[in-house]
PDB file of N, CA, C and O in Angstrom:
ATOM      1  N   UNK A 296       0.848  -1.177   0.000  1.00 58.00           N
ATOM      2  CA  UNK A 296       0.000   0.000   0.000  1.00 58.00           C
ATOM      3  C   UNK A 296       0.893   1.238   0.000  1.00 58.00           C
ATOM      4  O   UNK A 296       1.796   1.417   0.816  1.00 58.00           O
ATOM      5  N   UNK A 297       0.582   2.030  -0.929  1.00 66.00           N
ATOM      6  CA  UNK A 297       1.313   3.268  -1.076  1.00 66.00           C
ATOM      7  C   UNK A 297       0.806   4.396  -0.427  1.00 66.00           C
ATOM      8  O   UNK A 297      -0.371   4.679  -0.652  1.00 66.00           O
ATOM      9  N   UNK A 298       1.545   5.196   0.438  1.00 71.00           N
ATOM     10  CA  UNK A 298       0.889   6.266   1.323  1.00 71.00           C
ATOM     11  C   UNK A 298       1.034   7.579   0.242  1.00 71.00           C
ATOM     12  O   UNK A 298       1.921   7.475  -0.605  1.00 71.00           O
ATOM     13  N   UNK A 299       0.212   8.783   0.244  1.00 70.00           N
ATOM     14  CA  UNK A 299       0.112   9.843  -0.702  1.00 70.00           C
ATOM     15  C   UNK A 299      -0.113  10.698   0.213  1.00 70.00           C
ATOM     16  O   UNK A 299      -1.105  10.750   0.941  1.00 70.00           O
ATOM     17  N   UNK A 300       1.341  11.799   0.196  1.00 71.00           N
ATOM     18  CA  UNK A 300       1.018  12.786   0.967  1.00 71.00           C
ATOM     19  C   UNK A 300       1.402  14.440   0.242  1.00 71.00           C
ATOM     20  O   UNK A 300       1.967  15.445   0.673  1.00 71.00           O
ATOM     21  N   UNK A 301       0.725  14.040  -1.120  1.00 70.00           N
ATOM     22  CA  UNK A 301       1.083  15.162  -1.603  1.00 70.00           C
ATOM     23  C   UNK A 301      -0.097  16.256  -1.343  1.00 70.00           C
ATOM     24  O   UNK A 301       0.279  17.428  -1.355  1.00 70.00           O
ATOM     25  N   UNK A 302      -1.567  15.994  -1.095  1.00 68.00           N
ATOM     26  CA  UNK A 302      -2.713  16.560  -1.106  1.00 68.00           C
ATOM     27  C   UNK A 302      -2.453  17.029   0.637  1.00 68.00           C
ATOM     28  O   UNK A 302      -3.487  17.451   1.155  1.00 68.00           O
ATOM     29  N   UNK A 303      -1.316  17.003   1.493  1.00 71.00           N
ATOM     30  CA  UNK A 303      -1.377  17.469   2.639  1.00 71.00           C
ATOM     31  C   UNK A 303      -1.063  18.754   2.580  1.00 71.00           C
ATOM     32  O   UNK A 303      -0.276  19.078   1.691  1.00 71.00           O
ATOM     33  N   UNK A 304      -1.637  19.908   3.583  1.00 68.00           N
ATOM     34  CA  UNK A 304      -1.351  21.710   3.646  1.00 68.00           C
ATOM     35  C   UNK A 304      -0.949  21.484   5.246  1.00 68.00           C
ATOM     36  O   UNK A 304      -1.432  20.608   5.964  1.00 68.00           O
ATOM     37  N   UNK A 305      -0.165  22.263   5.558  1.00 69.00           N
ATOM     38  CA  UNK A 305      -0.055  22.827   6.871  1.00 69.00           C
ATOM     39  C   UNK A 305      -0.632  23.933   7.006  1.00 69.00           C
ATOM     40  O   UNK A 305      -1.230  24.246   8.036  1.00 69.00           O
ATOM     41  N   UNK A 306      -0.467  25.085   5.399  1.00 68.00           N
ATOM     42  CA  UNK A 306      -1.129  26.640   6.197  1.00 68.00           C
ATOM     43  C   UNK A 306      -2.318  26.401   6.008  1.00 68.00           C
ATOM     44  O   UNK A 306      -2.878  25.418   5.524  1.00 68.00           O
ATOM     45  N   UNK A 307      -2.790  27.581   6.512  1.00 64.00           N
ATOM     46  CA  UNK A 307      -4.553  28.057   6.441  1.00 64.00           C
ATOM     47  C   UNK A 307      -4.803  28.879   5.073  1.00 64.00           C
ATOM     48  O   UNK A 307      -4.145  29.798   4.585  1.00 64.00           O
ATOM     49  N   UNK A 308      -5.950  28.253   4.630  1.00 66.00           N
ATOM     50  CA  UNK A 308      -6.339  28.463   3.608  1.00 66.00           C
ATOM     51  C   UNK A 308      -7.026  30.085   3.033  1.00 66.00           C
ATOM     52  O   UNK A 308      -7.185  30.589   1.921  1.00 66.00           O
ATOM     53  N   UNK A 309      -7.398  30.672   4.935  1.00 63.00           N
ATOM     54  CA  UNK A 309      -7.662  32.267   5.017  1.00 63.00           C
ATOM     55  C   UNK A 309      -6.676  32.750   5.323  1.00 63.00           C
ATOM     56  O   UNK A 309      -5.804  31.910   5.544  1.00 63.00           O
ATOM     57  N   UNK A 310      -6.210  34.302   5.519  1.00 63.00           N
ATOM     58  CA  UNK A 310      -5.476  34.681   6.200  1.00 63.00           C
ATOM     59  C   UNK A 310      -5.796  34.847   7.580  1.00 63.00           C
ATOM     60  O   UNK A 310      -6.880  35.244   8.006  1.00 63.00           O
ATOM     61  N   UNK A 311      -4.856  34.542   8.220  1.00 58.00           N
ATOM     62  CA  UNK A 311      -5.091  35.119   9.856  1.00 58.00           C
ATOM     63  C   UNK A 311      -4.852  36.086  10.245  1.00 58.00           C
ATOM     64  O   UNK A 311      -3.838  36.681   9.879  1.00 58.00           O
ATOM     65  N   UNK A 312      -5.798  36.636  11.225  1.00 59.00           N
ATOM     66  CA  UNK A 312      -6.324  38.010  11.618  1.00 59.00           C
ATOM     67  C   UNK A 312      -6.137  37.946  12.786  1.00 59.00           C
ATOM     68  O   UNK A 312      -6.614  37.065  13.502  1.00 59.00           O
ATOM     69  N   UNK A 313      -5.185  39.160  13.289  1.00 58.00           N
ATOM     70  CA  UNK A 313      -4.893  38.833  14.625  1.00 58.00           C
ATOM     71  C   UNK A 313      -4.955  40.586  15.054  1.00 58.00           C
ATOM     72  O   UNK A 313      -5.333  41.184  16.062  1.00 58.00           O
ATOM     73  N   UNK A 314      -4.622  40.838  14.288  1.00 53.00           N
ATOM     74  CA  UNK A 314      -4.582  42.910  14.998  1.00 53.00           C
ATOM     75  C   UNK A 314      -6.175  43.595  14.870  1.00 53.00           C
ATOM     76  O   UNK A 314      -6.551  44.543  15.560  1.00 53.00           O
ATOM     77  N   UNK A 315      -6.810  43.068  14.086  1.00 51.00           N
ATOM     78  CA  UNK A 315      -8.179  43.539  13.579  1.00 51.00           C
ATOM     79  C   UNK A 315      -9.148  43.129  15.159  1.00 51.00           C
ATOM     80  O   UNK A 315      -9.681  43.983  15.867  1.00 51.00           O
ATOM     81  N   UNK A 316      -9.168  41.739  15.397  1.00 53.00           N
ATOM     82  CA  UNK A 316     -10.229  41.417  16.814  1.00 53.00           C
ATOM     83  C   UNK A 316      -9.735  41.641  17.703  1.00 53.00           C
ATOM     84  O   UNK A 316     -10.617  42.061  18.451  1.00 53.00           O
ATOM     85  N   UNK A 317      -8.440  41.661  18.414  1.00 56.00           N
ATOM     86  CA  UNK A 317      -7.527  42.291  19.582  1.00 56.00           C
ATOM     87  C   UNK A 317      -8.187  43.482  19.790  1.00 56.00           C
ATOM     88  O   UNK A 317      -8.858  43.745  20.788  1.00 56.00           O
ATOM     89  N   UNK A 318      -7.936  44.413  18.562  1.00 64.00           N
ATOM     90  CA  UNK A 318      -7.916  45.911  19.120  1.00 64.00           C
ATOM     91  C   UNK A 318      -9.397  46.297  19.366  1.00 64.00           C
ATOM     92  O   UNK A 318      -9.597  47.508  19.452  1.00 64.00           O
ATOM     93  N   UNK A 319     -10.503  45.454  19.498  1.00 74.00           N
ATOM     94  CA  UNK A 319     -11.902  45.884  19.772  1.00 74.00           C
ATOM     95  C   UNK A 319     -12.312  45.296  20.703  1.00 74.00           C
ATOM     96  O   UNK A 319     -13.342  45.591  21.309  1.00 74.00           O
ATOM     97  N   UNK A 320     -11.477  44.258  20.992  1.00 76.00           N
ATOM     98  CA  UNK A 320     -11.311  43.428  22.083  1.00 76.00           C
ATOM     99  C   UNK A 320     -12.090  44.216  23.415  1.00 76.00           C
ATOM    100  O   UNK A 320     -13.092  43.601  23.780  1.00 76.00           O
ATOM    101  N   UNK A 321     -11.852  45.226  24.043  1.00 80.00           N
ATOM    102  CA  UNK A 321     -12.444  45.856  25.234  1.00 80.00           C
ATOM    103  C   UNK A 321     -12.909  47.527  24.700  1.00 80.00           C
ATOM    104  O   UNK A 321     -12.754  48.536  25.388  1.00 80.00           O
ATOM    105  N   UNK A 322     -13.420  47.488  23.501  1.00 83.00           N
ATOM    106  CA  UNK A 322     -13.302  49.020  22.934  1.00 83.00           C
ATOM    107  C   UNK A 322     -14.731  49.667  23.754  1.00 83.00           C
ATOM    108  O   UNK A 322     -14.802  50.894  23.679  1.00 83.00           O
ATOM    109  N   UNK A 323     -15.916  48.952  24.556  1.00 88.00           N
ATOM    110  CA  UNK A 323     -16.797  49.576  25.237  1.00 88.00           C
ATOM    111  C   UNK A 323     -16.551  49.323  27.031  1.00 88.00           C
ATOM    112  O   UNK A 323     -17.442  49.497  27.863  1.00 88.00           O
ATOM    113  N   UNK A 324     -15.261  48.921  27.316  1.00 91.00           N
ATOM    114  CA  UNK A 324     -15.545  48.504  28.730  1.00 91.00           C
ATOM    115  C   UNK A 324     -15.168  49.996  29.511  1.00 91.00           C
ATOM    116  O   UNK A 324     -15.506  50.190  30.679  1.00 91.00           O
ATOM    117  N   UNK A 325     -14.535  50.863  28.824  1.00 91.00           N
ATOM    118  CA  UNK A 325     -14.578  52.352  29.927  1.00 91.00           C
ATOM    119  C   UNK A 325     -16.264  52.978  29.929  1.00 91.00           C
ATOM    120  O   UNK A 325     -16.727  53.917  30.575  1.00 91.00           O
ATOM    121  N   UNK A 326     -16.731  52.336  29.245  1.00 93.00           N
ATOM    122  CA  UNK A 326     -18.339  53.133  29.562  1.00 93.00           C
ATOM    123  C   UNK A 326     -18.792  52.132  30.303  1.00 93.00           C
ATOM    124  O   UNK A 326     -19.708  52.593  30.984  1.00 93.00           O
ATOM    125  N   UNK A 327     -18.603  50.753  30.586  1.00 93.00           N
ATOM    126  CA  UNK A 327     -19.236  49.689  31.515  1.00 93.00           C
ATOM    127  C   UNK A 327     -18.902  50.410  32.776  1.00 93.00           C
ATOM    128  O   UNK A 327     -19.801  50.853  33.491  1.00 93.00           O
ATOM    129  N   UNK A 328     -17.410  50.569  33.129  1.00 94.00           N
ATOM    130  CA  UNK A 328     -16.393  51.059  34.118  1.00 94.00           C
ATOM    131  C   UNK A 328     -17.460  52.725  34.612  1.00 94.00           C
ATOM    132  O   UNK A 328     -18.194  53.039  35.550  1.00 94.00           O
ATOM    133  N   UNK A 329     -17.029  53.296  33.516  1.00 95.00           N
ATOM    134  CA  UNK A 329     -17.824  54.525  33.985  1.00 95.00           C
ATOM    135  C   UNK A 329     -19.544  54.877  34.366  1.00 95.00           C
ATOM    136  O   UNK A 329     -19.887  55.950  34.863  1.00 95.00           O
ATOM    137  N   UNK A 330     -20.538  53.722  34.018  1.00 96.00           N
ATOM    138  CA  UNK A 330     -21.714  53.781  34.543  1.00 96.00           C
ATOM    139  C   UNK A 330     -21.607  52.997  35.459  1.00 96.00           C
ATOM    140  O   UNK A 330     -22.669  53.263  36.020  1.00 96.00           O
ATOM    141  N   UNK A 331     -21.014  51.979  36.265  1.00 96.00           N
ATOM    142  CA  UNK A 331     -20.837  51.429  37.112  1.00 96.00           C
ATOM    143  C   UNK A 331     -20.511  51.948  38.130  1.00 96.00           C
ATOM    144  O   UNK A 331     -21.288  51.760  39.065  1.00 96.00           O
ATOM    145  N   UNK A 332     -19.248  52.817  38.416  1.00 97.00           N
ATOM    146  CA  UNK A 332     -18.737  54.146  38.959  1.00 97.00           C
ATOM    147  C   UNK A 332     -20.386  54.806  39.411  1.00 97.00           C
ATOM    148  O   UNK A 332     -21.009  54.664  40.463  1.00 97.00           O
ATOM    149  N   UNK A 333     -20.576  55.200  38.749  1.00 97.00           N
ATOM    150  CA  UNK A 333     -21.767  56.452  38.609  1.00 97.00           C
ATOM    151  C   UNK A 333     -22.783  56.033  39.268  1.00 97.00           C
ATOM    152  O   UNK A 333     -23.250  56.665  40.216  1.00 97.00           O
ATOM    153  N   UNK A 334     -23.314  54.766  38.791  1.00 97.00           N
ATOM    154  CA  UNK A 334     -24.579  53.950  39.460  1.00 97.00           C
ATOM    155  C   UNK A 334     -24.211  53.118  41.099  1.00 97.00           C
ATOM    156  O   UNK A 334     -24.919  53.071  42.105  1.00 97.00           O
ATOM    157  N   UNK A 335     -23.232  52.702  40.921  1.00 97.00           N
ATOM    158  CA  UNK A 335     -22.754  52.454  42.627  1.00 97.00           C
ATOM    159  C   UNK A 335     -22.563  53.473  43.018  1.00 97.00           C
ATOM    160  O   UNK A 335     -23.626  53.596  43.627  1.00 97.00           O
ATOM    161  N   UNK A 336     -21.821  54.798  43.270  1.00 97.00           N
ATOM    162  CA  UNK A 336     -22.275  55.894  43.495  1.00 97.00           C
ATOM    163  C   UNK A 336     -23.484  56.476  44.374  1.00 97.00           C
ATOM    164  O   UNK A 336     -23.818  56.673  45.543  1.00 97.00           O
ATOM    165  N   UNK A 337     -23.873  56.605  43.195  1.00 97.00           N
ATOM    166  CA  UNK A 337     -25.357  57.343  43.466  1.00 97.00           C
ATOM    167  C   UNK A 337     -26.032  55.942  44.525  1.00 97.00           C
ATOM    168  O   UNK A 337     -26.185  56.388  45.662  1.00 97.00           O
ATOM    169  N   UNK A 338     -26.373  54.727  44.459  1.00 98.00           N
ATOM    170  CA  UNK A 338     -26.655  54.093  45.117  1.00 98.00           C
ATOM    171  C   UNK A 338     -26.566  53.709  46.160  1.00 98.00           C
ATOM    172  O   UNK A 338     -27.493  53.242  46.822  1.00 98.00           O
ATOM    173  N   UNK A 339     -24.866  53.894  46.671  1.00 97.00           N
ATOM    174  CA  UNK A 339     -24.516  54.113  47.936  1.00 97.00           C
ATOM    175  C   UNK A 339     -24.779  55.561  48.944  1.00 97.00           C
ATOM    176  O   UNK A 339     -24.923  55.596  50.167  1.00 97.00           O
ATOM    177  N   UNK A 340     -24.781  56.699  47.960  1.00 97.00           N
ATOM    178  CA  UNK A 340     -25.072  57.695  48.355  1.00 97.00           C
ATOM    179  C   UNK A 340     -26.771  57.916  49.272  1.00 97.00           C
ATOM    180  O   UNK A 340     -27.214  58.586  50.205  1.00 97.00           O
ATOM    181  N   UNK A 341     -27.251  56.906  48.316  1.00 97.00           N
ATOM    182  CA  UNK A 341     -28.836  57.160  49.063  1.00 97.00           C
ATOM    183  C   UNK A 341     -29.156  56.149  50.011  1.00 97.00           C
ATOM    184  O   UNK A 341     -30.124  56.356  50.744  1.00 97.00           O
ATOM    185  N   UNK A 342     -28.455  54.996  50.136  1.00 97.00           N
ATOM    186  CA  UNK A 342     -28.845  54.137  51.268  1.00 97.00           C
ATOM    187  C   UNK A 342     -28.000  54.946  52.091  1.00 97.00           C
ATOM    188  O   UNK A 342     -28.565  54.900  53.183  1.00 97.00           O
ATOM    189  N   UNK A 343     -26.894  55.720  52.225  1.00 96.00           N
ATOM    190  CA  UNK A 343     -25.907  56.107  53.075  1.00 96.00           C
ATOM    191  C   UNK A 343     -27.383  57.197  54.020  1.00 96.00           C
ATOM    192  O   UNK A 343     -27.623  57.218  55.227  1.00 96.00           O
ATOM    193  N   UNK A 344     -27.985  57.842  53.060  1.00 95.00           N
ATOM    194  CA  UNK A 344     -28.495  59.122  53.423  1.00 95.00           C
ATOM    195  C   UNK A 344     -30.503  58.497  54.386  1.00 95.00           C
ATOM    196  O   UNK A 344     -31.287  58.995  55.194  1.00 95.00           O
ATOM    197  N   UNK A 345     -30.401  57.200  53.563  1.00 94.00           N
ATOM    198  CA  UNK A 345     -31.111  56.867  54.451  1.00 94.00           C
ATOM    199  C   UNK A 345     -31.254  56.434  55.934  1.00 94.00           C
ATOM    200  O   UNK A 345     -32.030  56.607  56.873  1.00 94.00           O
ATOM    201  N   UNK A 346     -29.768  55.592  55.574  1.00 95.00           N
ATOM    202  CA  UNK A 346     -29.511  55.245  56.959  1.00 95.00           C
ATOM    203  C   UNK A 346     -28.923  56.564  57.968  1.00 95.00           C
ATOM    204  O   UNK A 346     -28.624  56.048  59.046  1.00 95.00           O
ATOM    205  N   UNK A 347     -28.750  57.513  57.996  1.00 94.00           N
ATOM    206  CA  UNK A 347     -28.290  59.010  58.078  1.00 94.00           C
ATOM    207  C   UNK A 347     -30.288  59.500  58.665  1.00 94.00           C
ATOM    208  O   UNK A 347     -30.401  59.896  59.825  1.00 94.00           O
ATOM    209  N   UNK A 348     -31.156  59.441  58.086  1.00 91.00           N
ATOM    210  CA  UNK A 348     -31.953  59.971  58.417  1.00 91.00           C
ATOM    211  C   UNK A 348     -33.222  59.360  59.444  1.00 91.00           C
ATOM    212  O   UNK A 348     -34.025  60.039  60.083  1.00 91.00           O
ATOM    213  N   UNK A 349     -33.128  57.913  59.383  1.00 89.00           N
ATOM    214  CA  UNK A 349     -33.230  56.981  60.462  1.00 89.00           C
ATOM    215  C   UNK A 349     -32.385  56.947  61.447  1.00 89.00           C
ATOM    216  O   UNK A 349     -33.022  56.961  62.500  1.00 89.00           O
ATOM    217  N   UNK A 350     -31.190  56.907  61.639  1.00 89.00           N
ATOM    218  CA  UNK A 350     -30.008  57.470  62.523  1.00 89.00           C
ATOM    219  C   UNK A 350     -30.184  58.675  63.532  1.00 89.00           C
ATOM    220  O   UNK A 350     -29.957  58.726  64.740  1.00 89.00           O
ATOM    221  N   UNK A 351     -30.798  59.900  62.403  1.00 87.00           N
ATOM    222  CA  UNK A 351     -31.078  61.352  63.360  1.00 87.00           C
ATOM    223  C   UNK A 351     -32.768  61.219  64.033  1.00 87.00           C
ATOM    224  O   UNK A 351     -33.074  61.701  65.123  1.00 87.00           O
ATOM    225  N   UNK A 352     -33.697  60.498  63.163  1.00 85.00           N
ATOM    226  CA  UNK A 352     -34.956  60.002  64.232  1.00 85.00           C
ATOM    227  C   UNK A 352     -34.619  59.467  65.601  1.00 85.00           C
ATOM    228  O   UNK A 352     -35.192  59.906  66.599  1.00 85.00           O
ATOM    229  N   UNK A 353     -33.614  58.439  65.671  1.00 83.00           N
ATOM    230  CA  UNK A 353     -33.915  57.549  66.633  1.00 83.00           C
ATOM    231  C   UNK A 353     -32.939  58.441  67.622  1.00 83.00           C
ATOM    232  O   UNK A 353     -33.070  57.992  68.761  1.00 83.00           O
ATOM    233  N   UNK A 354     -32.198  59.318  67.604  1.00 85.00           N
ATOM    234  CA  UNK A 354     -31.231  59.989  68.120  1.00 85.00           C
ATOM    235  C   UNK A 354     -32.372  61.033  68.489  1.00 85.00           C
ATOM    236  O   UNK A 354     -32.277  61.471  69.635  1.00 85.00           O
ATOM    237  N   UNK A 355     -33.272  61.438  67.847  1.00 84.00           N
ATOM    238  CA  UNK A 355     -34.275  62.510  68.440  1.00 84.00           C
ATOM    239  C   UNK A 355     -34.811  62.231  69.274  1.00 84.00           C
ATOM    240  O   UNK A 355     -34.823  62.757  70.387  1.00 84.00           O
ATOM    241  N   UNK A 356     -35.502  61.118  68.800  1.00 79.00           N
ATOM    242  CA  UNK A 356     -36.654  60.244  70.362  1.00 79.00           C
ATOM    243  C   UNK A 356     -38.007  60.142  69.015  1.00 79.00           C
ATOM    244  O   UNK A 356     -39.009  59.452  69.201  1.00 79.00           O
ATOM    245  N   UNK A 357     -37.827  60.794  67.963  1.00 69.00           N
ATOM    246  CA  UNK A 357     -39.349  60.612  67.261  1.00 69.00           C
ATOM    247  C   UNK A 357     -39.581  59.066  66.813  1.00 69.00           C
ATOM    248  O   UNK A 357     -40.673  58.498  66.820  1.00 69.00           O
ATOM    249  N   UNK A 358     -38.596  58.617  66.504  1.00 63.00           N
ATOM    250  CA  UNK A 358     -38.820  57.112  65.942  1.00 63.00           C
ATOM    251  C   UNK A 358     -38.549  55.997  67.318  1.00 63.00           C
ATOM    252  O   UNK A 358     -37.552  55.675  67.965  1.00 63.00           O
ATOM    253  N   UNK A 359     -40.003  55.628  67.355  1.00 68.00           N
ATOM    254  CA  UNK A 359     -40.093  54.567  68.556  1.00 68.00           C
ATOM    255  C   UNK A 359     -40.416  53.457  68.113  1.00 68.00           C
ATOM    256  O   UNK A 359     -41.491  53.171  67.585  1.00 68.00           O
ATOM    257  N   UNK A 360     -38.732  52.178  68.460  1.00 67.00           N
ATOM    258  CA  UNK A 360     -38.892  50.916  67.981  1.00 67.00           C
ATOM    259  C   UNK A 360     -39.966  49.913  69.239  1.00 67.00           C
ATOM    260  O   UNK A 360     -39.589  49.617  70.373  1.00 67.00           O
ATOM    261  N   UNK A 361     -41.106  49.608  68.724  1.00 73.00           N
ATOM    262  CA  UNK A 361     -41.810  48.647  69.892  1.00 73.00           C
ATOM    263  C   UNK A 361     -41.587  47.272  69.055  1.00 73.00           C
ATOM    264  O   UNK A 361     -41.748  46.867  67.904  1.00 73.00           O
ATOM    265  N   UNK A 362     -41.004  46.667  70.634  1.00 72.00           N
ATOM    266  CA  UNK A 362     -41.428  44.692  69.824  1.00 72.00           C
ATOM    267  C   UNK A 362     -43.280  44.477  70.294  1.00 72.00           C
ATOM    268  O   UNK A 362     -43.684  45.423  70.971  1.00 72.00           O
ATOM    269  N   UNK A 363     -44.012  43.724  70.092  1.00 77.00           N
ATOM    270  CA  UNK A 363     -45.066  43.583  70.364  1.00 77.00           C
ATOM    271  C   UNK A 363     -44.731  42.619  71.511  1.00 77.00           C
ATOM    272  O   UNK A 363     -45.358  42.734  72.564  1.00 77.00           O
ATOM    273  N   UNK A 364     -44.025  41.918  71.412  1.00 73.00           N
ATOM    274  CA  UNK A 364     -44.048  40.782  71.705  1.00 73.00           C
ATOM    275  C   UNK A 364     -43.576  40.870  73.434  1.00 73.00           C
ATOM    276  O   UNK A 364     -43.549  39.884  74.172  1.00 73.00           O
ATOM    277  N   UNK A 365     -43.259  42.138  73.813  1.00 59.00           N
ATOM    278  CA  UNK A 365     -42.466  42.494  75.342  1.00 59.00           C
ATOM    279  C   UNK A 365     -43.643  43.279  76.178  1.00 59.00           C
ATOM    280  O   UNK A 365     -43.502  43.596  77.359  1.00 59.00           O
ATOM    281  N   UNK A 366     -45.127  43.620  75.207  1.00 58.00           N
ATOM    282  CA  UNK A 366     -46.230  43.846  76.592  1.00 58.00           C
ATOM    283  C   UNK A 366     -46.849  43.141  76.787  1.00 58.00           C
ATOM    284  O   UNK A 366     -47.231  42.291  75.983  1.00 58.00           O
ATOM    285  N   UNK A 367     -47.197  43.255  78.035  1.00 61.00           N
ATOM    286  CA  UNK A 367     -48.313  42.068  79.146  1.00 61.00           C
ATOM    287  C   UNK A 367     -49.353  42.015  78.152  1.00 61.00           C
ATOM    288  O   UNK A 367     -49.597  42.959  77.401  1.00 61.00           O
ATOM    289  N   UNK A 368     -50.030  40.808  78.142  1.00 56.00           N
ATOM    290  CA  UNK A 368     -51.452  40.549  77.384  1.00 56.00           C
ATOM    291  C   UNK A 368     -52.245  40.840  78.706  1.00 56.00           C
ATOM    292  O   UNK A 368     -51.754  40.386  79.740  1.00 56.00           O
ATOM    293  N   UNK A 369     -53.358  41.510  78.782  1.00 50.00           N
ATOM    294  CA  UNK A 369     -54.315  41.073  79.788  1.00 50.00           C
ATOM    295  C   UNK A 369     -54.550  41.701  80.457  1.00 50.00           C
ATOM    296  O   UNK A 369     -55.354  41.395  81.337  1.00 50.00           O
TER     297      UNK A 369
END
């Protein structure tokens, strides 16, 4: 049996593209980065300001925590 290895290629039959998908590779992640920034932000800012304004109630005396569960029935 005779082996035939003339119909064998090593290269690729396209060219390869290697600088073209790299460089777009992360071309939107500073706007991910920068609404992320912005939206944690602002998000921390308002639980901060909530907990800030529940903080100055209970420090006043206006906000009164009752358990139910600590008066006498009866």
């Amino acid at each position: 049996m005779r082996d035939d290895f003339d119909n064998i290629r090593a290269e690729r039959e396209t060219p390869y593209r290697t600088a073209a998908t790299s460089s777009n590779k992360y071309a939107g992640l500073w706007k991910q980065l920068a609404i992320g920034i912005v939206v944690g932000h602002l998000s921390l800012g308002l639980i901060g300001t909530v907990v800030w304004m529940v903080a100055a109630q209970v420090l006043v005396g206006d906000l009164q925590i009752v358990a139910p569960w600590s008066e006498k029935q009866g």
